Amino acid sequence: MIRIGTGYDLHRLVKGRPLILGGVSISFDKGFDAHSDGDVLAHAVIDALLGAAAEGNIGLLFPDTDPAYAGADSLALLRSALDEVKKSGFAVVNIDATIVAEAPKLNPYLDEMCTKLASCLEIEPAQVSVKVKTNEGVGPEGRGEAISAQAAVLLEG
Ligand code: MG
């Protein structure tokens, strides 16, 4: 059986917070205003994984009202989500994701994001695609108020 899932996430950017995407620390003067580390790429992939397995969503698995997840490393959350879908007998075939960010320039970080996500999900970097685009200066991403990410995941089991 093969199953497809999609995920989406957005967090606001604020001064004085680290910017982490796909588990990679990005040099920038703003970061995510979030309960966890706010890694929208990891969060979109988590929702795509859980969606493909029809096992709910990130908010059900890791409630942002739970102090256990304050400042949480989102790759650890992704690993837990993988464990959930593995319990149901699924393995990841591939991931394709898009980050929407006006700034900073993320292209230099994409290979490292793929490597980190692949390692976390026990697959090869070639099974992971992370792309980035601007929002043409419009909307919250375009105005630099937020960064968002979308992901599609294919599972087989
Ligand atoms: Mg989130």
PDB file of C-alpha atoms and ligand atoms in Angstrom:
ATOM      1  CA  MET A   1       0.000   0.000   0.000  1.00  0.00           C
ATOM      2  CA  ILE A   2       1.218   3.504  -0.762  1.00  0.00           C
ATOM      3  CA  ARG A   3      -0.129   6.600   0.956  1.00  0.00           C
ATOM      4  CA  ILE A   4       0.428  10.293   0.267  1.00  0.00           C
ATOM      5  CA  GLY A   5       0.225  13.101   2.825  1.00  0.00           C
ATOM      6  CA  THR A   6       0.597  16.861   2.804  1.00  0.00           C
ATOM      7  CA  GLY A   7       1.601  19.306   5.508  1.00  0.00           C
ATOM      8  CA  TYR A   8       1.758  23.065   5.950  1.00  0.00           C
ATOM      9  CA  ASP A   9       3.072  25.349   8.661  1.00  0.00           C
ATOM     10  CA  LEU A  10       3.800  29.035   9.227  1.00  0.00           C
ATOM     11  CA  HIS A  11       5.380  30.883  12.128  1.00  0.00           C
ATOM     12  CA  ARG A  12       5.860  34.590  12.707  1.00  0.00           C
ATOM     13  CA  LEU A  13       9.391  36.003  12.754  1.00  0.00           C
ATOM     14  CA  VAL A  14      10.558  38.061  15.729  1.00  0.00           C
ATOM     15  CA  LYS A  15      13.859  39.594  16.764  1.00  0.00           C
ATOM     16  CA  GLY A  16      15.984  37.740  19.285  1.00  0.00           C
ATOM     17  CA  ARG A  17      15.016  34.173  18.426  1.00  0.00           C
ATOM     18  CA  PRO A  18      17.124  31.578  16.589  1.00  0.00           C
ATOM     19  CA  LEU A  19      16.094  30.673  13.042  1.00  0.00           C
ATOM     20  CA  ILE A  20      16.097  26.902  12.546  1.00  0.00           C
ATOM     21  CA  LEU A  21      14.835  25.222   9.368  1.00  0.00           C
ATOM     22  CA  GLY A  22      15.105  21.496   8.713  1.00  0.00           C
ATOM     23  CA  GLY A  23      17.218  21.278  11.872  1.00  0.00           C
ATOM     24  CA  VAL A  24      19.783  23.711  10.428  1.00  0.00           C
ATOM     25  CA  SER A  25      20.670  26.930  12.264  1.00  0.00           C
ATOM     26  CA  ILE A  26      20.406  29.860   9.845  1.00  0.00           C
ATOM     27  CA  SER A  27      22.300  33.107  10.294  1.00  0.00           C
ATOM     28  CA  PHE A  28      19.622  35.852  10.507  1.00  0.00           C
ATOM     29  CA  ASP A  29      18.558  38.660  12.827  1.00  0.00           C
ATOM     30  CA  LYS A  30      15.100  37.166  13.399  1.00  0.00           C
ATOM     31  CA  GLY A  31      13.734  33.758  14.346  1.00  0.00           C
ATOM     32  CA  PHE A  32      10.453  31.980  14.980  1.00  0.00           C
ATOM     33  CA  ASP A  33       7.976  33.078  17.614  1.00  0.00           C
ATOM     34  CA  ALA A  34       6.879  29.589  18.670  1.00  0.00           C
ATOM     35  CA  HIS A  35       6.455  27.241  21.625  1.00  0.00           C
ATOM     36  CA  SER A  36       8.971  24.775  20.162  1.00  0.00           C
ATOM     37  CA  ASP A  37      11.973  25.897  18.091  1.00  0.00           C
ATOM     38  CA  GLY A  38       9.371  26.801  15.449  1.00  0.00           C
ATOM     39  CA  ASP A  39      11.010  24.857  12.616  1.00  0.00           C
ATOM     40  CA  VAL A  40       8.216  25.216  10.032  1.00  0.00           C
ATOM     41  CA  LEU A  41       9.894  22.816   7.594  1.00  0.00           C
ATOM     42  CA  ALA A  42      10.105  20.032  10.183  1.00  0.00           C
ATOM     43  CA  HIS A  43       6.537  20.794  11.274  1.00  0.00           C
ATOM     44  CA  ALA A  44       5.187  20.599   7.708  1.00  0.00           C
ATOM     45  CA  VAL A  45       6.978  17.262   7.207  1.00  0.00           C
ATOM     46  CA  ILE A  46       5.556  15.947  10.514  1.00  0.00           C
ATOM     47  CA  ASP A  47       2.021  16.829   9.413  1.00  0.00           C
ATOM     48  CA  ALA A  48       2.610  15.240   5.997  1.00  0.00           C
ATOM     49  CA  LEU A  49       3.883  12.045   7.646  1.00  0.00           C
ATOM     50  CA  LEU A  50       0.964  11.871  10.067  1.00  0.00           C
ATOM     51  CA  GLY A  51      -1.488  12.802   7.328  1.00  0.00           C
ATOM     52  CA  ALA A  52      -0.251  10.048   5.017  1.00  0.00           C
ATOM     53  CA  ALA A  53      -0.822   7.512   7.803  1.00  0.00           C
ATOM     54  CA  ALA A  54      -4.142   9.178   8.813  1.00  0.00           C
ATOM     55  CA  GLU A  55      -2.799   9.503  12.336  1.00  0.00           C
ATOM     56  CA  GLY A  56      -3.862  13.036  13.187  1.00  0.00           C
ATOM     57  CA  ASN A  57      -1.612  16.072  13.265  1.00  0.00           C
ATOM     58  CA  ILE A  58       1.277  17.701  15.072  1.00  0.00           C
ATOM     59  CA  GLY A  59      -0.953  19.556  17.536  1.00  0.00           C
ATOM     60  CA  LEU A  60      -2.523  16.304  18.741  1.00  0.00           C
ATOM     61  CA  LEU A  61       0.816  14.529  19.134  1.00  0.00           C
ATOM     62  CA  PHE A  62       2.762  17.441  20.637  1.00  0.00           C
ATOM     63  CA  PRO A  63       0.321  19.986  22.172  1.00  0.00           C
ATOM     64  CA  ASP A  64       1.762  23.517  22.372  1.00  0.00           C
ATOM     65  CA  THR A  65       0.124  23.794  25.804  1.00  0.00           C
ATOM     66  CA  ASP A  66       2.453  21.044  27.114  1.00  0.00           C
ATOM     67  CA  PRO A  67       5.543  22.528  28.828  1.00  0.00           C
ATOM     68  CA  ALA A  68       7.464  19.398  27.760  1.00  0.00           C
ATOM     69  CA  TYR A  69       7.620  20.868  24.245  1.00  0.00           C
ATOM     70  CA  ALA A  70       8.789  24.374  25.190  1.00  0.00           C
ATOM     71  CA  GLY A  71      11.810  25.113  23.002  1.00  0.00           C
ATOM     72  CA  ALA A  72      11.621  21.550  21.661  1.00  0.00           C
ATOM     73  CA  ASP A  73      14.045  20.367  18.972  1.00  0.00           C
ATOM     74  CA  SER A  74      11.619  19.780  16.102  1.00  0.00           C
ATOM     75  CA  LEU A  75      13.810  17.043  14.591  1.00  0.00           C
ATOM     76  CA  ALA A  76      13.222  15.074  17.811  1.00  0.00           C
ATOM     77  CA  LEU A  77       9.485  15.616  17.283  1.00  0.00           C
ATOM     78  CA  LEU A  78       9.878  14.473  13.658  1.00  0.00           C
ATOM     79  CA  ARG A  79      11.646  11.353  14.887  1.00  0.00           C
ATOM     80  CA  SER A  80       8.729  10.631  17.254  1.00  0.00           C
ATOM     81  CA  ALA A  81       6.260  11.121  14.406  1.00  0.00           C
ATOM     82  CA  LEU A  82       8.282   8.679  12.283  1.00  0.00           C
ATOM     83  CA  ASP A  83       8.126   6.155  15.123  1.00  0.00           C
ATOM     84  CA  GLU A  84       4.323   6.504  15.124  1.00  0.00           C
ATOM     85  CA  VAL A  85       3.966   5.772  11.410  1.00  0.00           C
ATOM     86  CA  LYS A  86       6.526   2.941  11.621  1.00  0.00           C
ATOM     87  CA  LYS A  87       4.342   1.313  14.303  1.00  0.00           C
ATOM     88  CA  SER A  88       1.613   1.234  11.658  1.00  0.00           C
ATOM     89  CA  GLY A  89       4.000  -0.556   9.293  1.00  0.00           C
ATOM     90  CA  PHE A  90       4.934   2.362   7.036  1.00  0.00           C
ATOM     91  CA  ALA A  91       8.302   3.490   5.656  1.00  0.00           C
ATOM     92  CA  VAL A  92       9.064   6.789   3.936  1.00  0.00           C
ATOM     93  CA  VAL A  93       9.522   6.632   0.148  1.00  0.00           C
ATOM     94  CA  ASN A  94      10.266  10.322  -0.448  1.00  0.00           C
ATOM     95  CA  ILE A  95       9.639  13.857   0.729  1.00  0.00           C
ATOM     96  CA  ASP A  96       9.233  17.014  -1.325  1.00  0.00           C
ATOM     97  CA  ALA A  97       9.020  20.331   0.512  1.00  0.00           C
ATOM     98  CA  THR A  98       8.931  24.038  -0.273  1.00  0.00           C
ATOM     99  CA  ILE A  99       9.912  26.862   2.076  1.00  0.00           C
ATOM    100  CA  VAL A 100       8.404  30.290   1.386  1.00  0.00           C
ATOM    101  CA  ALA A 101      10.737  33.004   2.686  1.00  0.00           C
ATOM    102  CA  GLU A 102      11.528  36.488   1.406  1.00  0.00           C
ATOM    103  CA  ALA A 103      14.767  36.526   3.441  1.00  0.00           C
ATOM    104  CA  PRO A 104      17.348  35.321   4.274  1.00  0.00           C
ATOM    105  CA  LYS A 105      18.727  33.520   1.217  1.00  0.00           C
ATOM    106  CA  LEU A 106      18.280  29.835   2.051  1.00  0.00           C
ATOM    107  CA  ASN A 107      19.776  28.125  -1.013  1.00  0.00           C
ATOM    108  CA  PRO A 108      23.185  27.620   0.680  1.00  0.00           C
ATOM    109  CA  TYR A 109      21.474  25.635   3.467  1.00  0.00           C
ATOM    110  CA  LEU A 110      19.223  23.321   1.428  1.00  0.00           C
ATOM    111  CA  ASP A 111      21.651  20.399   1.058  1.00  0.00           C
ATOM    112  CA  GLU A 112      22.268  20.350   4.800  1.00  0.00           C
ATOM    113  CA  MET A 113      18.506  20.441   5.469  1.00  0.00           C
ATOM    114  CA  CYS A 114      18.036  17.411   3.163  1.00  0.00           C
ATOM    115  CA  THR A 115      20.860  15.537   4.894  1.00  0.00           C
ATOM    116  CA  LYS A 116      19.460  16.275   8.378  1.00  0.00           C
ATOM    117  CA  LEU A 117      15.885  15.358   7.470  1.00  0.00           C
ATOM    118  CA  ALA A 118      17.036  12.162   5.723  1.00  0.00           C
ATOM    119  CA  SER A 119      19.156  11.097   8.680  1.00  0.00           C
ATOM    120  CA  CYS A 120      16.257  11.761  11.056  1.00  0.00           C
ATOM    121  CA  LEU A 121      13.890   9.715   8.870  1.00  0.00           C
ATOM    122  CA  GLU A 122      16.333   6.840   8.181  1.00  0.00           C
ATOM    123  CA  ILE A 123      16.378   7.459   4.427  1.00  0.00           C
ATOM    124  CA  GLU A 124      18.954   8.731   1.924  1.00  0.00           C
ATOM    125  CA  PRO A 125      19.361  12.457   1.147  1.00  0.00           C
ATOM    126  CA  ALA A 126      18.374  11.656  -2.462  1.00  0.00           C
ATOM    127  CA  GLN A 127      14.901  10.762  -1.134  1.00  0.00           C
ATOM    128  CA  VAL A 128      14.453  14.287   0.235  1.00  0.00           C
ATOM    129  CA  SER A 129      13.845  17.455  -1.789  1.00  0.00           C
ATOM    130  CA  VAL A 130      13.727  20.903  -0.181  1.00  0.00           C
ATOM    131  CA  LYS A 131      13.070  23.915  -2.389  1.00  0.00           C
ATOM    132  CA  VAL A 132      12.757  27.580  -1.518  1.00  0.00           C
ATOM    133  CA  LYS A 133      10.910  30.494  -3.083  1.00  0.00           C
ATOM    134  CA  THR A 134      10.016  34.065  -2.214  1.00  0.00           C
ATOM    135  CA  ASN A 135       6.436  35.315  -2.079  1.00  0.00           C
ATOM    136  CA  GLU A 136       7.038  38.158  -4.544  1.00  0.00           C
ATOM    137  CA  GLY A 137       6.941  40.704  -1.724  1.00  0.00           C
ATOM    138  CA  VAL A 138       3.278  40.148  -0.875  1.00  0.00           C
ATOM    139  CA  GLY A 139       1.541  38.454   2.043  1.00  0.00           C
ATOM    140  CA  PRO A 140       3.112  37.748   5.445  1.00  0.00           C
ATOM    141  CA  GLU A 141       6.064  35.833   3.964  1.00  0.00           C
ATOM    142  CA  GLY A 142       6.624  38.503   1.324  1.00  0.00           C
ATOM    143  CA  ARG A 143       6.664  41.257   3.940  1.00  0.00           C
ATOM    144  CA  GLY A 144       9.147  39.286   6.036  1.00  0.00           C
ATOM    145  CA  GLU A 145       6.660  38.840   8.877  1.00  0.00           C
ATOM    146  CA  ALA A 146       6.676  35.027   8.654  1.00  0.00           C
ATOM    147  CA  ILE A 147       8.184  31.997   6.967  1.00  0.00           C
ATOM    148  CA  SER A 148       6.023  29.078   5.870  1.00  0.00           C
ATOM    149  CA  ALA A 149       6.631  25.592   4.501  1.00  0.00           C
ATOM    150  CA  GLN A 150       4.667  22.965   2.621  1.00  0.00           C
ATOM    151  CA  ALA A 151       5.556  19.285   2.365  1.00  0.00           C
ATOM    152  CA  ALA A 152       4.367  16.146   0.611  1.00  0.00           C
ATOM    153  CA  VAL A 153       5.366  12.705   1.880  1.00  0.00           C
ATOM    154  CA  LEU A 154       4.873   9.318   0.243  1.00  0.00           C
ATOM    155  CA  LEU A 155       4.725   6.287   2.534  1.00  0.00           C
ATOM    156  CA  GLU A 156       4.710   2.616   1.653  1.00  0.00           C
ATOM    157  CA  GLY A 157       3.674  -0.192   3.934  1.00  0.00           C
TER     158      GLY A 157
HETATM  159 MG    MG B   1       4.604  24.884  13.874  1.00  0.00          MG
END
